[in-house]
Amino acid sequence: GAVVSQHPSRVICKSGTSVKIECRSLDFQATTMFWYRQFPKQSLMLMATSNEGSKATYEQGVEKDKFLINHASLTLSTLTVTSAHPEDSSFYICSARVLSGRVNTEAFFGQGTRLTVV
Amino acid sequence: GQQLNQSPQSMFIQEGEDVSMNCTSSSIFNTWLWYKQDPGEGPVLLIALYKAGELTSNGRLTAQFGITRKDSFLNISASIPSDVGIYFCAGQLKGEGAQKLVFGQGTRLTINP
């Protein structure tokens, strides 16, 4: 399957600082990338949908100014957690869909980023 | 929002046993995907289903896209220790919101050797 690389895999930051997480599609072009948050023993919660060259679409309840998403190219999307607080500590996962003429395409996931805010 | 009801939530089985889990919804889906997630990792795609009634296998795994387009099941035959993990179903909605995937709550599989 297609490869999605997420970096870093783990990050610890101080409260009040900002953290950037990168998501890259390595061997395909992705018009759409998705950012999820996952709490322990729970399912994936979609935070936002990121389309290349346009503003991200955020899910209800997700703060746009806190979770900044940039999708500058067909292979890279970034999520920046601004002014992080301990409650932002979580597992963040990105996924990317293959650019294709097909309507139905698989979504491939990155390895995830474990964010700990101290 | 849209929800997928995935069951069972957890399974404790003996090595060598077969496993079955399923997802149902009140909504119609265009695509069903089954993922496995190991601790501290992102989900890995196991099987993708695109047509109602489609039955697809991947080694010891078999999944089907329900005829009504509202359900799907995943079977694992002759389970082995490396099958341990959390399995998620995911569906792509028909029509509005078709870009997004809706995830089930997950099935945590534990295998006793």
PDB file of C-alpha atoms in Angstrom:
ATOM      1  CA  GLY A   1       0.000   0.000   0.000  1.00  0.00           C
ATOM      2  CA  ALA A   2       0.893   3.668  -0.148  1.00  0.00           C
ATOM      3  CA  VAL A   3       3.212   5.072   2.516  1.00  0.00           C
ATOM      4  CA  VAL A   4       2.373   7.986   4.776  1.00  0.00           C
ATOM      5  CA  SER A   5       5.142   9.262   7.007  1.00  0.00           C
ATOM      6  CA  GLN A   6       4.417  11.264  10.133  1.00  0.00           C
ATOM      7  CA  HIS A   7       7.035  13.133  12.136  1.00  0.00           C
ATOM      8  CA  PRO A   8       7.866  13.273  14.951  1.00  0.00           C
ATOM      9  CA  SER A   9       6.654  10.015  16.469  1.00  0.00           C
ATOM     10  CA  ARG A  10       6.934  11.393  19.985  1.00  0.00           C
ATOM     11  CA  VAL A  11       7.263  14.914  21.328  1.00  0.00           C
ATOM     12  CA  ILE A  12       7.300  16.391  24.789  1.00  0.00           C
ATOM     13  CA  CYS A  13       6.812  20.117  25.111  1.00  0.00           C
ATOM     14  CA  LYS A  14       6.299  22.673  27.812  1.00  0.00           C
ATOM     15  CA  SER A  15       2.913  24.175  28.455  1.00  0.00           C
ATOM     16  CA  GLY A  16       2.412  27.334  26.420  1.00  0.00           C
ATOM     17  CA  THR A  17       4.711  26.380  23.564  1.00  0.00           C
ATOM     18  CA  SER A  18       3.713  25.326  20.050  1.00  0.00           C
ATOM     19  CA  VAL A  19       4.377  22.010  18.357  1.00  0.00           C
ATOM     20  CA  LYS A  20       4.365  21.207  14.648  1.00  0.00           C
ATOM     21  CA  ILE A  21       3.582  17.742  13.316  1.00  0.00           C
ATOM     22  CA  GLU A  22       4.314  16.831   9.702  1.00  0.00           C
ATOM     23  CA  CYS A  23       2.472  14.351   7.512  1.00  0.00           C
ATOM     24  CA  ARG A  24       3.972  13.338   4.178  1.00  0.00           C
ATOM     25  CA  SER A  25       2.732  11.029   1.456  1.00  0.00           C
ATOM     26  CA  LEU A  26       5.946   9.422   0.227  1.00  0.00           C
ATOM     27  CA  ASP A  27       4.990   7.640  -2.966  1.00  0.00           C
ATOM     28  CA  PHE A  28       1.755   9.238  -4.068  1.00  0.00           C
ATOM     29  CA  GLN A  29       0.013  12.583  -4.315  1.00  0.00           C
ATOM     30  CA  ALA A  30      -2.729  13.288  -1.846  1.00  0.00           C
ATOM     31  CA  THR A  31      -5.286  15.982  -2.542  1.00  0.00           C
ATOM     32  CA  THR A  32      -6.873  15.360   0.814  1.00  0.00           C
ATOM     33  CA  MET A  33      -5.304  14.681   4.180  1.00  0.00           C
ATOM     34  CA  PHE A  34      -7.090  14.142   7.456  1.00  0.00           C
ATOM     35  CA  TRP A  35      -6.020  14.804  11.017  1.00  0.00           C
ATOM     36  CA  TYR A  36      -7.293  12.655  13.857  1.00  0.00           C
ATOM     37  CA  ARG A  37      -6.934  12.638  17.589  1.00  0.00           C
ATOM     38  CA  GLN A  38      -7.103   9.441  19.592  1.00  0.00           C
ATOM     39  CA  PHE A  39      -7.474   9.105  23.347  1.00  0.00           C
ATOM     40  CA  PRO A  40      -6.422   5.898  25.121  1.00  0.00           C
ATOM     41  CA  LYS A  41      -8.655   2.931  24.357  1.00  0.00           C
ATOM     42  CA  GLN A  42     -10.873   5.021  22.103  1.00  0.00           C
ATOM     43  CA  SER A  43     -11.515   5.295  18.408  1.00  0.00           C
ATOM     44  CA  LEU A  44     -10.124   7.933  16.085  1.00  0.00           C
ATOM     45  CA  MET A  45     -11.789  11.327  16.273  1.00  0.00           C
ATOM     46  CA  LEU A  46     -11.599  13.390  13.097  1.00  0.00           C
ATOM     47  CA  MET A  47     -10.330  16.900  13.779  1.00  0.00           C
ATOM     48  CA  ALA A  48     -10.118  18.392  10.312  1.00  0.00           C
ATOM     49  CA  THR A  49      -9.965  17.710   6.600  1.00  0.00           C
ATOM     50  CA  SER A  50      -7.104  19.330   4.749  1.00  0.00           C
ATOM     51  CA  ASN A  51      -7.274  20.013   1.024  1.00  0.00           C
ATOM     52  CA  GLU A  52      -4.186  21.073  -0.888  1.00  0.00           C
ATOM     53  CA  GLY A  53      -4.136  24.792  -1.581  1.00  0.00           C
ATOM     54  CA  SER A  54      -7.227  25.654   0.413  1.00  0.00           C
ATOM     55  CA  LYS A  55      -8.272  26.186   3.998  1.00  0.00           C
ATOM     56  CA  ALA A  56      -8.879  23.169   6.168  1.00  0.00           C
ATOM     57  CA  THR A  57     -12.377  22.156   7.163  1.00  0.00           C
ATOM     58  CA  TYR A  58     -12.644  21.636  10.900  1.00  0.00           C
ATOM     59  CA  GLU A  59     -15.038  19.366  12.703  1.00  0.00           C
ATOM     60  CA  GLN A  60     -17.466  20.815  15.187  1.00  0.00           C
ATOM     61  CA  GLY A  61     -15.835  21.569  18.500  1.00  0.00           C
ATOM     62  CA  VAL A  62     -12.275  21.724  17.161  1.00  0.00           C
ATOM     63  CA  GLU A  63     -10.637  25.115  17.650  1.00  0.00           C
ATOM     64  CA  LYS A  64      -9.250  26.442  14.373  1.00  0.00           C
ATOM     65  CA  ASP A  65      -6.890  28.884  16.049  1.00  0.00           C
ATOM     66  CA  LYS A  66      -5.457  26.246  18.324  1.00  0.00           C
ATOM     67  CA  PHE A  67      -4.938  23.508  15.760  1.00  0.00           C
ATOM     68  CA  LEU A  68      -3.458  25.200  12.693  1.00  0.00           C
ATOM     69  CA  ILE A  69      -3.413  23.080   9.559  1.00  0.00           C
ATOM     70  CA  ASN A  70      -1.435  23.844   6.423  1.00  0.00           C
ATOM     71  CA  HIS A  71      -1.552  21.749   3.255  1.00  0.00           C
ATOM     72  CA  ALA A  72       0.902  23.546   1.001  1.00  0.00           C
ATOM     73  CA  SER A  73       1.639  20.727  -1.421  1.00  0.00           C
ATOM     74  CA  LEU A  74       0.200  17.440  -2.624  1.00  0.00           C
ATOM     75  CA  THR A  75       2.605  15.531  -0.403  1.00  0.00           C
ATOM     76  CA  LEU A  76       2.755  17.539   2.818  1.00  0.00           C
ATOM     77  CA  SER A  77       0.310  18.664   5.471  1.00  0.00           C
ATOM     78  CA  THR A  78       1.233  20.078   8.866  1.00  0.00           C
ATOM     79  CA  LEU A  79      -0.658  20.363  12.124  1.00  0.00           C
ATOM     80  CA  THR A  80       0.541  22.954  14.623  1.00  0.00           C
ATOM     81  CA  VAL A  81      -0.753  22.770  18.163  1.00  0.00           C
ATOM     82  CA  THR A  82      -0.460  26.324  19.420  1.00  0.00           C
ATOM     83  CA  SER A  83      -0.067  27.333  23.050  1.00  0.00           C
ATOM     84  CA  ALA A  84      -0.214  23.712  24.098  1.00  0.00           C
ATOM     85  CA  HIS A  85      -1.711  22.718  27.440  1.00  0.00           C
ATOM     86  CA  PRO A  86      -1.629  19.388  29.266  1.00  0.00           C
ATOM     87  CA  GLU A  87      -5.150  18.583  28.069  1.00  0.00           C
ATOM     88  CA  ASP A  88      -3.817  18.645  24.510  1.00  0.00           C
ATOM     89  CA  SER A  89      -1.704  15.615  25.314  1.00  0.00           C
ATOM     90  CA  SER A  90      -2.905  12.862  23.012  1.00  0.00           C
ATOM     91  CA  PHE A  91      -2.074  10.645  20.052  1.00  0.00           C
ATOM     92  CA  TYR A  92      -2.416  12.557  16.769  1.00  0.00           C
ATOM     93  CA  ILE A  93      -2.683  10.638  13.501  1.00  0.00           C
ATOM     94  CA  CYS A  94      -2.825  11.834   9.922  1.00  0.00           C
ATOM     95  CA  SER A  95      -4.121  10.006   6.894  1.00  0.00           C
ATOM     96  CA  ALA A  96      -4.005  10.654   3.180  1.00  0.00           C
ATOM     97  CA  ARG A  97      -6.149   9.573   0.281  1.00  0.00           C
ATOM     98  CA  VAL A  98      -4.684   8.662  -3.068  1.00  0.00           C
ATOM     99  CA  LEU A  99      -5.200  11.191  -5.842  1.00  0.00           C
ATOM    100  CA  SER A 100      -7.209   9.274  -8.401  1.00  0.00           C
ATOM    101  CA  GLY A 101     -10.094   9.498 -10.827  1.00  0.00           C
ATOM    102  CA  ARG A 102     -11.881   6.871  -8.766  1.00  0.00           C
ATOM    103  CA  VAL A 103     -14.519   7.997  -6.336  1.00  0.00           C
ATOM    104  CA  ASN A 104     -13.648   5.382  -3.774  1.00  0.00           C
ATOM    105  CA  THR A 105     -10.045   5.334  -2.670  1.00  0.00           C
ATOM    106  CA  GLU A 106      -8.335   3.935   0.355  1.00  0.00           C
ATOM    107  CA  ALA A 107      -7.038   6.132   3.149  1.00  0.00           C
ATOM    108  CA  PHE A 108      -3.550   5.368   4.458  1.00  0.00           C
ATOM    109  CA  PHE A 109      -2.391   6.400   7.892  1.00  0.00           C
ATOM    110  CA  GLY A 110       0.797   7.779   9.322  1.00  0.00           C
ATOM    111  CA  GLN A 111       2.488   6.191  12.325  1.00  0.00           C
ATOM    112  CA  GLY A 112       0.992   8.721  14.716  1.00  0.00           C
ATOM    113  CA  THR A 113       2.550  11.321  17.036  1.00  0.00           C
ATOM    114  CA  ARG A 114       2.399  10.975  20.793  1.00  0.00           C
ATOM    115  CA  LEU A 115       2.237  14.514  22.200  1.00  0.00           C
ATOM    116  CA  THR A 116       2.880  15.048  25.882  1.00  0.00           C
ATOM    117  CA  VAL A 117       2.528  18.558  27.284  1.00  0.00           C
ATOM    118  CA  VAL A 118       4.165  19.089  30.657  1.00  0.00           C
TER     119      VAL A 118
ATOM    120  CA  GLY B   1     -22.759  12.801  13.565  1.00  0.00           C
ATOM    121  CA  GLN B   2     -22.756   9.531  11.708  1.00  0.00           C
ATOM    122  CA  GLN B   3     -21.838   6.486  13.731  1.00  0.00           C
ATOM    123  CA  LEU B   4     -20.777   2.954  13.123  1.00  0.00           C
ATOM    124  CA  ASN B   5     -21.669   0.381  15.716  1.00  0.00           C
ATOM    125  CA  GLN B   6     -18.831  -2.097  15.948  1.00  0.00           C
ATOM    126  CA  SER B   7     -19.073  -5.292  17.943  1.00  0.00           C
ATOM    127  CA  PRO B   8     -17.843  -6.923  19.971  1.00  0.00           C
ATOM    128  CA  GLN B   9     -15.838  -4.281  21.825  1.00  0.00           C
ATOM    129  CA  SER B  10     -13.365  -6.894  23.003  1.00  0.00           C
ATOM    130  CA  MET B  11     -12.600 -10.551  22.437  1.00  0.00           C
ATOM    131  CA  PHE B  12     -10.512 -13.023  24.438  1.00  0.00           C
ATOM    132  CA  ILE B  13      -9.798 -16.172  22.474  1.00  0.00           C
ATOM    133  CA  GLN B  14      -7.429 -19.111  22.304  1.00  0.00           C
ATOM    134  CA  GLU B  15      -4.760 -19.288  19.643  1.00  0.00           C
ATOM    135  CA  GLY B  16      -6.079 -21.138  16.625  1.00  0.00           C
ATOM    136  CA  GLU B  17      -9.689 -20.037  17.031  1.00  0.00           C
ATOM    137  CA  ASP B  18     -11.593 -18.146  14.389  1.00  0.00           C
ATOM    138  CA  VAL B  19     -12.675 -14.553  15.016  1.00  0.00           C
ATOM    139  CA  SER B  20     -15.652 -12.613  13.729  1.00  0.00           C
ATOM    140  CA  MET B  21     -16.509  -8.958  14.189  1.00  0.00           C
ATOM    141  CA  ASN B  22     -18.953  -6.653  12.471  1.00  0.00           C
ATOM    142  CA  CYS B  23     -20.059  -3.091  11.948  1.00  0.00           C
ATOM    143  CA  THR B  24     -23.544  -1.782  11.348  1.00  0.00           C
ATOM    144  CA  SER B  25     -25.024   1.613  10.664  1.00  0.00           C
ATOM    145  CA  SER B  26     -28.280   3.284   9.842  1.00  0.00           C
ATOM    146  CA  SER B  27     -26.527   5.095   6.978  1.00  0.00           C
ATOM    147  CA  ILE B  28     -25.559   3.846   3.544  1.00  0.00           C
ATOM    148  CA  PHE B  29     -21.838   3.623   2.789  1.00  0.00           C
ATOM    149  CA  ASN B  30     -19.984   3.599  -0.530  1.00  0.00           C
ATOM    150  CA  THR B  31     -16.867   1.991   0.851  1.00  0.00           C
ATOM    151  CA  TRP B  32     -15.997  -0.161   3.838  1.00  0.00           C
ATOM    152  CA  LEU B  33     -12.450  -0.380   5.118  1.00  0.00           C
ATOM    153  CA  TRP B  34     -11.001  -2.582   7.843  1.00  0.00           C
ATOM    154  CA  TYR B  35      -7.897  -1.491   9.764  1.00  0.00           C
ATOM    155  CA  LYS B  36      -5.686  -2.986  12.469  1.00  0.00           C
ATOM    156  CA  GLN B  37      -3.920  -0.797  14.985  1.00  0.00           C
ATOM    157  CA  ASP B  38      -1.033  -1.913  17.179  1.00  0.00           C
ATOM    158  CA  PRO B  39      -0.201   0.028  20.375  1.00  0.00           C
ATOM    159  CA  GLY B  40       1.479   3.349  19.636  1.00  0.00           C
ATOM    160  CA  GLU B  41       1.071   2.974  15.887  1.00  0.00           C
ATOM    161  CA  GLY B  42      -1.246   4.278  13.210  1.00  0.00           C
ATOM    162  CA  PRO B  43      -3.945   2.029  11.726  1.00  0.00           C
ATOM    163  CA  VAL B  44      -2.870  -0.268   8.916  1.00  0.00           C
ATOM    164  CA  LEU B  45      -5.298  -1.032   6.115  1.00  0.00           C
ATOM    165  CA  LEU B  46      -6.280  -4.718   5.944  1.00  0.00           C
ATOM    166  CA  ILE B  47      -9.105  -4.906   3.435  1.00  0.00           C
ATOM    167  CA  ALA B  48     -11.044  -2.429   1.299  1.00  0.00           C
ATOM    168  CA  LEU B  49     -14.541  -3.152  -0.008  1.00  0.00           C
ATOM    169  CA  TYR B  50     -16.224  -1.142  -2.762  1.00  0.00           C
ATOM    170  CA  LYS B  51     -19.337  -2.982  -3.890  1.00  0.00           C
ATOM    171  CA  ALA B  52     -22.407  -4.207  -2.072  1.00  0.00           C
ATOM    172  CA  GLY B  53     -22.136  -7.954  -1.593  1.00  0.00           C
ATOM    173  CA  GLU B  54     -18.390  -7.963  -2.276  1.00  0.00           C
ATOM    174  CA  LEU B  55     -16.452 -10.659  -0.420  1.00  0.00           C
ATOM    175  CA  THR B  56     -12.691 -10.130  -0.244  1.00  0.00           C
ATOM    176  CA  SER B  57      -9.891 -12.137   1.351  1.00  0.00           C
ATOM    177  CA  ASN B  58      -6.406 -11.188   2.441  1.00  0.00           C
ATOM    178  CA  GLY B  59      -4.633 -14.291   3.701  1.00  0.00           C
ATOM    179  CA  ARG B  60      -6.504 -15.509   6.780  1.00  0.00           C
ATOM    180  CA  LEU B  61      -8.734 -12.436   6.739  1.00  0.00           C
ATOM    181  CA  THR B  62     -12.084 -12.264   4.964  1.00  0.00           C
ATOM    182  CA  ALA B  63     -14.416  -9.290   4.850  1.00  0.00           C
ATOM    183  CA  GLN B  64     -17.762  -8.642   3.226  1.00  0.00           C
ATOM    184  CA  PHE B  65     -19.663  -5.528   2.198  1.00  0.00           C
ATOM    185  CA  GLY B  66     -23.289  -6.051   3.190  1.00  0.00           C
ATOM    186  CA  ILE B  67     -25.981  -6.146   0.538  1.00  0.00           C
ATOM    187  CA  THR B  68     -27.868  -3.292   2.200  1.00  0.00           C
ATOM    188  CA  ARG B  69     -24.637  -1.184   2.180  1.00  0.00           C
ATOM    189  CA  LYS B  70     -25.188  -0.596   5.899  1.00  0.00           C
ATOM    190  CA  ASP B  71     -22.976  -3.287   7.364  1.00  0.00           C
ATOM    191  CA  SER B  72     -19.767  -5.238   7.015  1.00  0.00           C
ATOM    192  CA  PHE B  73     -18.036  -8.088   8.781  1.00  0.00           C
ATOM    193  CA  LEU B  74     -14.442  -9.199   9.205  1.00  0.00           C
ATOM    194  CA  ASN B  75     -13.425 -12.791   9.894  1.00  0.00           C
ATOM    195  CA  ILE B  76      -9.997 -14.006  10.946  1.00  0.00           C
ATOM    196  CA  SER B  77      -9.360 -17.707  10.650  1.00  0.00           C
ATOM    197  CA  ALA B  78      -6.930 -19.749  12.750  1.00  0.00           C
ATOM    198  CA  SER B  79      -5.789 -16.826  14.890  1.00  0.00           C
ATOM    199  CA  ILE B  80      -2.116 -16.439  15.790  1.00  0.00           C
ATOM    200  CA  PRO B  81      -0.434 -14.271  18.458  1.00  0.00           C
ATOM    201  CA  SER B  82       0.432 -11.479  16.015  1.00  0.00           C
ATOM    202  CA  ASP B  83      -3.290 -10.946  15.352  1.00  0.00           C
ATOM    203  CA  VAL B  84      -3.500  -9.225  18.736  1.00  0.00           C
ATOM    204  CA  GLY B  85      -4.474  -5.584  18.412  1.00  0.00           C
ATOM    205  CA  ILE B  86      -7.415  -3.290  17.849  1.00  0.00           C
ATOM    206  CA  TYR B  87      -9.479  -3.670  14.707  1.00  0.00           C
ATOM    207  CA  PHE B  88     -11.460  -0.761  13.317  1.00  0.00           C
ATOM    208  CA  CYS B  89     -14.060  -0.651  10.618  1.00  0.00           C
ATOM    209  CA  ALA B  90     -14.421   2.561   8.657  1.00  0.00           C
ATOM    210  CA  GLY B  91     -17.002   3.612   6.138  1.00  0.00           C
ATOM    211  CA  GLN B  92     -17.121   6.270   3.484  1.00  0.00           C
ATOM    212  CA  LEU B  93     -20.526   7.879   3.289  1.00  0.00           C
ATOM    213  CA  LYS B  94     -22.532   8.166   0.118  1.00  0.00           C
ATOM    214  CA  GLY B  95     -23.139  11.730  -1.015  1.00  0.00           C
ATOM    215  CA  GLU B  96     -22.563  14.642   1.338  1.00  0.00           C
ATOM    216  CA  GLY B  97     -19.502  14.160   3.499  1.00  0.00           C
ATOM    217  CA  ALA B  98     -18.143  11.535   1.135  1.00  0.00           C
ATOM    218  CA  GLN B  99     -14.551  12.671   1.696  1.00  0.00           C
ATOM    219  CA  LYS B 100     -14.556  11.647   5.325  1.00  0.00           C
ATOM    220  CA  LEU B 101     -14.340   8.234   6.894  1.00  0.00           C
ATOM    221  CA  VAL B 102     -16.545   7.284   9.814  1.00  0.00           C
ATOM    222  CA  PHE B 103     -14.909   4.894  12.274  1.00  0.00           C
ATOM    223  CA  GLY B 104     -16.317   2.212  14.492  1.00  0.00           C
ATOM    224  CA  GLN B 105     -15.402   2.083  18.158  1.00  0.00           C
ATOM    225  CA  GLY B 106     -12.921  -0.728  17.622  1.00  0.00           C
ATOM    226  CA  THR B 107     -12.647  -4.381  18.642  1.00  0.00           C
ATOM    227  CA  ARG B 108      -9.771  -5.236  20.959  1.00  0.00           C
ATOM    228  CA  LEU B 109      -8.520  -8.748  20.271  1.00  0.00           C
ATOM    229  CA  THR B 110      -6.573 -10.656  22.919  1.00  0.00           C
ATOM    230  CA  ILE B 111      -5.208 -14.141  22.228  1.00  0.00           C
ATOM    231  CA  ASN B 112      -4.228 -16.647  24.849  1.00  0.00           C
ATOM    232  CA  PRO B 113      -1.431 -18.907  23.625  1.00  0.00           C
TER     233      PRO B 113
END
